[in-house]
Amino acid sequence: MKRLATVTLGIAMLAGVAISATDEAFAAPATGTALPADSVYQLPLQLTDQAGQARDWRTRRGKPQLVAMFYTSCQYICPLIVDSGKAIEAQLTPAQRNRLGILLVSMDPKRDTPAALASVVAKRKLDTARWTLAAPPTDSVRDVAGLLGIRFRQLEDGEFNHTSALILLDADGRILGRTEQVGTRPDPEFVALVRKTVGS
Amino acid sequence: MRRSISAAMFLLCTGGVLAAADTGFAHLTGGSFRSVLKYEDVKNGTRVAPFDLQRRPVTNGDFLAFVRANPQWRRDNVARVFAEERYLQHWQGPATLGPNALPEQPVVWVSWFAANAYCKARNARLPTWSEWEFASAADETRRDARSDPAWRERILAWYSRPSNKALARAGLQAPNAWGVQDLHGLVWEWTEDYSALLVSDDNRNQGDPDKLKFCGAGALSMSDVENYAVLMRVAMLSSLNGADATANLGFRCARDSP
């Protein structure tokens, strides 16, 4: 019984910490209003980007985002995911481009160090004013994948078997649409949705 | 007479130990394991590291205590991205169980995110699929009873029971050889890596994975089609999203062995 009480107390304390941390984070975002219940930013997620900067992804609130999951040592589909982002950007005006963030979240945080992420940025000539490549903590990968509807399994050789999708978030982190058509020819309907979201 | 008394004493003691360990964890030694799932990248069996697994599924009573201590997981507070509309719908209120959710019944209508948060609050985690499958291969006396047709029949008989009846209490079934109860015959259970089971609807229908959808090698096939009961679990888990909740899906927690 005493043990039970201690455990309950422990849980209550943990909960207290979690709640106050959450409140603090929610006070910061651009709009200053409460986060919608269907926002993926309900998940606190610390991301470490190609510059080694650690930031919660909720700081991306305020701007629509194009999000995908990838990993840098992937030979086949992940380069196509970068191609997809570029192809969608190419369909936007410069003003529209500046109103869209592109976030690629690694499913391989053990290997996707800032240096590994930065090498992709350099090789693919990505403008970091708009693009962010970042890795979550290892124990959060399944959470973010769950929110984005991405399925993956790490293979014995360290590669991944995974689904690929581009997901469009509104400024508050709500999923507006997704496409599984990756590569240099973007899905026209998805592009139309991106245009509509960032405005003309 | 003396013998029967000592036997009774022994039983009492064992009973006492079991009762004390009810909400506790059993230790499983792990090892190399032949999964019913055959991945082309897995050559020499699945390695399962030693781990601890909760002896029983998490009950409504357990989950109520969690929800009271963590009000963000009440059904009236939970963020919709973490749990769909039907989350804990069988409870009478957001923090009361009521007649359709007895304290000793396994909790169901829980999302993966909620189950994950519960285990984290207990300094534990959800078991991986491999761990769950490893534990569930055992019957009461054998750590791997899967080649026994009678054992398979028993599991399938459980699954053929209609699911519209009230769930039994957790912990009524005899412990398996690891001391774990109710892995079969009560509820389905979430695994940490439910979304690693890459079986698409198409794949289930045609056995032909969409190569663009599933990047990379490591395609999945079923190496043990006789073990239909376990394959049903895989098909079910692979069809779920993290926020989904269903009438017969619960969970239990695991942790790395110290």
mmCIF file of C-alpha atoms in Angstrom, chain A residues 7-8 10-16 18-19 36-44 71 74 76-78 80 139-140 142-157 160-164 173 180 182, chain B residues 39-47 65-66 69-72 78-82 112-113 116 120-123 192-199 211-220 237-243:
data_model
loop_
_atom_site.group_PDB
_atom_site.id
_atom_site.type_symbol
_atom_site.label_atom_id
_atom_site.label_comp_id
_atom_site.label_asym_id
_atom_site.label_seq_id
_atom_site.Cartn_x
_atom_site.Cartn_y
_atom_site.Cartn_z
ATOM 1 C CA VAL A 7 4.134 5.207 -7.123
ATOM 2 C CA THR A 8 0.943 7.238 -7.465
ATOM 3 C CA GLY A 10 5.541 9.719 -8.460
ATOM 4 C CA ILE A 11 3.127 9.577 -11.352
ATOM 5 C CA ALA A 12 1.337 12.676 -10.135
ATOM 6 C CA MET A 13 4.641 14.530 -9.898
ATOM 7 C CA LEU A 14 5.666 13.422 -13.336
ATOM 8 C CA ALA A 15 2.308 14.554 -14.645
ATOM 9 C CA GLY A 16 2.769 17.909 -12.979
ATOM 10 C CA ALA A 18 4.748 17.320 -18.003
ATOM 11 C CA ILE A 19 1.803 19.685 -17.777
ATOM 12 C CA PRO A 36 -5.893 22.629 -31.631
ATOM 13 C CA ALA A 37 -6.579 19.126 -30.299
ATOM 14 C CA ASP A 38 -5.886 17.656 -33.728
ATOM 15 C CA SER A 39 -2.475 19.308 -34.121
ATOM 16 C CA VAL A 40 0.581 17.071 -34.377
ATOM 17 C CA TYR A 41 2.341 19.677 -32.232
ATOM 18 C CA GLN A 42 0.440 18.202 -29.286
ATOM 19 C CA LEU A 43 3.483 15.933 -29.168
ATOM 20 C CA PRO A 44 6.459 17.641 -27.567
ATOM 21 C CA TYR A 71 17.134 8.840 -43.294
ATOM 22 C CA CYS A 74 18.930 5.610 -47.690
ATOM 23 C CA TYR A 76 16.622 4.692 -53.061
ATOM 24 C CA ILE A 77 13.446 6.399 -51.867
ATOM 25 C CA CYS A 78 14.830 9.065 -49.571
ATOM 26 C CA LEU A 80 13.239 10.898 -54.086
ATOM 27 C CA ASP A 139 12.541 6.915 -28.255
ATOM 28 C CA SER A 140 10.327 9.441 -30.038
ATOM 29 C CA ARG A 142 7.708 5.770 -33.271
ATOM 30 C CA ASP A 143 5.591 8.625 -31.840
ATOM 31 C CA VAL A 144 6.207 11.036 -34.683
ATOM 32 C CA ALA A 145 5.789 8.243 -37.234
ATOM 33 C CA GLY A 146 2.495 7.338 -35.570
ATOM 34 C CA LEU A 147 1.240 10.897 -35.844
ATOM 35 C CA LEU A 148 2.250 11.160 -39.480
ATOM 36 C CA GLY A 149 1.022 7.694 -40.416
ATOM 37 C CA ILE A 150 4.448 6.437 -41.460
ATOM 38 C CA ARG A 151 5.255 2.749 -40.975
ATOM 39 C CA PHE A 152 8.844 1.568 -40.699
ATOM 40 C CA ARG A 153 11.026 -1.292 -39.557
ATOM 41 C CA GLN A 154 14.784 -1.281 -39.180
ATOM 42 C CA LEU A 155 16.463 -4.136 -41.015
ATOM 43 C CA GLU A 156 19.288 -6.231 -39.623
ATOM 44 C CA ASP A 157 21.797 -4.356 -41.819
ATOM 45 C CA PHE A 160 14.925 0.686 -43.074
ATOM 46 C CA ASN A 161 11.852 -0.691 -44.672
ATOM 47 C CA HIS A 162 9.377 2.185 -44.622
ATOM 48 C CA THR A 163 6.398 3.860 -46.200
ATOM 49 C CA SER A 164 6.940 7.226 -47.860
ATOM 50 C CA GLY A 173 0.149 21.644 -37.196
ATOM 51 C CA GLU A 180 2.443 9.032 -51.389
ATOM 52 C CA VAL A 182 7.165 10.853 -54.392
ATOM 53 C CA TYR B 39 11.573 -11.206 -43.175
ATOM 54 C CA GLU B 40 14.041 -11.650 -45.985
ATOM 55 C CA ASP B 41 16.733 -9.753 -44.074
ATOM 56 C CA VAL B 42 16.483 -11.952 -40.966
ATOM 57 C CA LYS B 43 18.752 -14.901 -41.532
ATOM 58 C CA ASN B 44 19.379 -16.756 -38.291
ATOM 59 C CA GLY B 45 16.267 -16.353 -36.229
ATOM 60 C CA THR B 46 15.082 -13.338 -34.302
ATOM 61 C CA ARG B 47 17.229 -12.413 -31.295
ATOM 62 C CA ALA B 65 -5.387 5.332 -11.541
ATOM 63 C CA PHE B 66 -3.173 6.478 -14.411
ATOM 64 C CA ALA B 69 -2.917 11.069 -12.013
ATOM 65 C CA ASN B 70 -2.500 12.230 -15.619
ATOM 66 C CA PRO B 71 -5.664 14.135 -16.489
ATOM 67 C CA GLN B 72 -4.398 14.918 -19.961
ATOM 68 C CA VAL B 78 -7.045 13.887 -24.546
ATOM 69 C CA ALA B 79 -5.740 15.526 -27.710
ATOM 70 C CA ARG B 80 -7.542 14.063 -30.685
ATOM 71 C CA VAL B 81 -4.235 13.272 -32.428
ATOM 72 C CA PHE B 82 -3.462 10.821 -29.624
ATOM 73 C CA TRP B 112 -1.262 3.253 -28.833
ATOM 74 C CA PHE B 113 -0.283 6.722 -27.622
ATOM 75 C CA ASN B 116 2.654 4.042 -24.488
ATOM 76 C CA LYS B 120 6.318 5.256 -19.628
ATOM 77 C CA ALA B 121 4.680 6.468 -16.420
ATOM 78 C CA ARG B 122 5.546 3.056 -14.933
ATOM 79 C CA ASN B 123 9.155 3.391 -16.104
ATOM 80 C CA GLU B 192 5.558 -0.814 -29.370
ATOM 81 C CA ASP B 193 6.311 -1.435 -33.038
ATOM 82 C CA TYR B 194 2.787 -2.125 -34.323
ATOM 83 C CA SER B 195 3.652 0.161 -37.233
ATOM 84 C CA ALA B 196 6.677 -1.949 -38.167
ATOM 85 C CA LEU B 197 4.479 -4.772 -39.366
ATOM 86 C CA LEU B 198 4.417 -3.726 -42.986
ATOM 87 C CA VAL B 199 1.502 -5.713 -44.237
ATOM 88 C CA LYS B 211 7.710 -1.581 -53.865
ATOM 89 C CA LEU B 212 7.364 2.173 -53.912
ATOM 90 C CA LYS B 213 5.201 2.209 -50.848
ATOM 91 C CA PHE B 214 7.533 -0.035 -48.905
ATOM 92 C CA CYS B 215 11.025 1.206 -49.549
ATOM 93 C CA GLY B 216 13.913 -1.160 -49.300
ATOM 94 C CA ALA B 217 14.333 -4.874 -48.993
ATOM 95 C CA GLY B 218 13.166 -6.896 -46.047
ATOM 96 C CA ALA B 219 9.810 -7.886 -47.439
ATOM 97 C CA LEU B 220 7.597 -9.798 -45.088
ATOM 98 C CA LEU B 237 -1.946 -4.691 -35.703
ATOM 99 C CA SER B 238 -0.764 -3.829 -39.186
ATOM 100 C CA SER B 239 -4.142 -2.289 -39.979
ATOM 101 C CA LEU B 240 -4.114 0.121 -37.037
ATOM 102 C CA ASN B 241 -3.058 3.717 -36.623
ATOM 103 C CA GLY B 242 -1.656 4.998 -33.352
ATOM 104 C CA ALA B 243 -4.807 6.883 -32.362
#
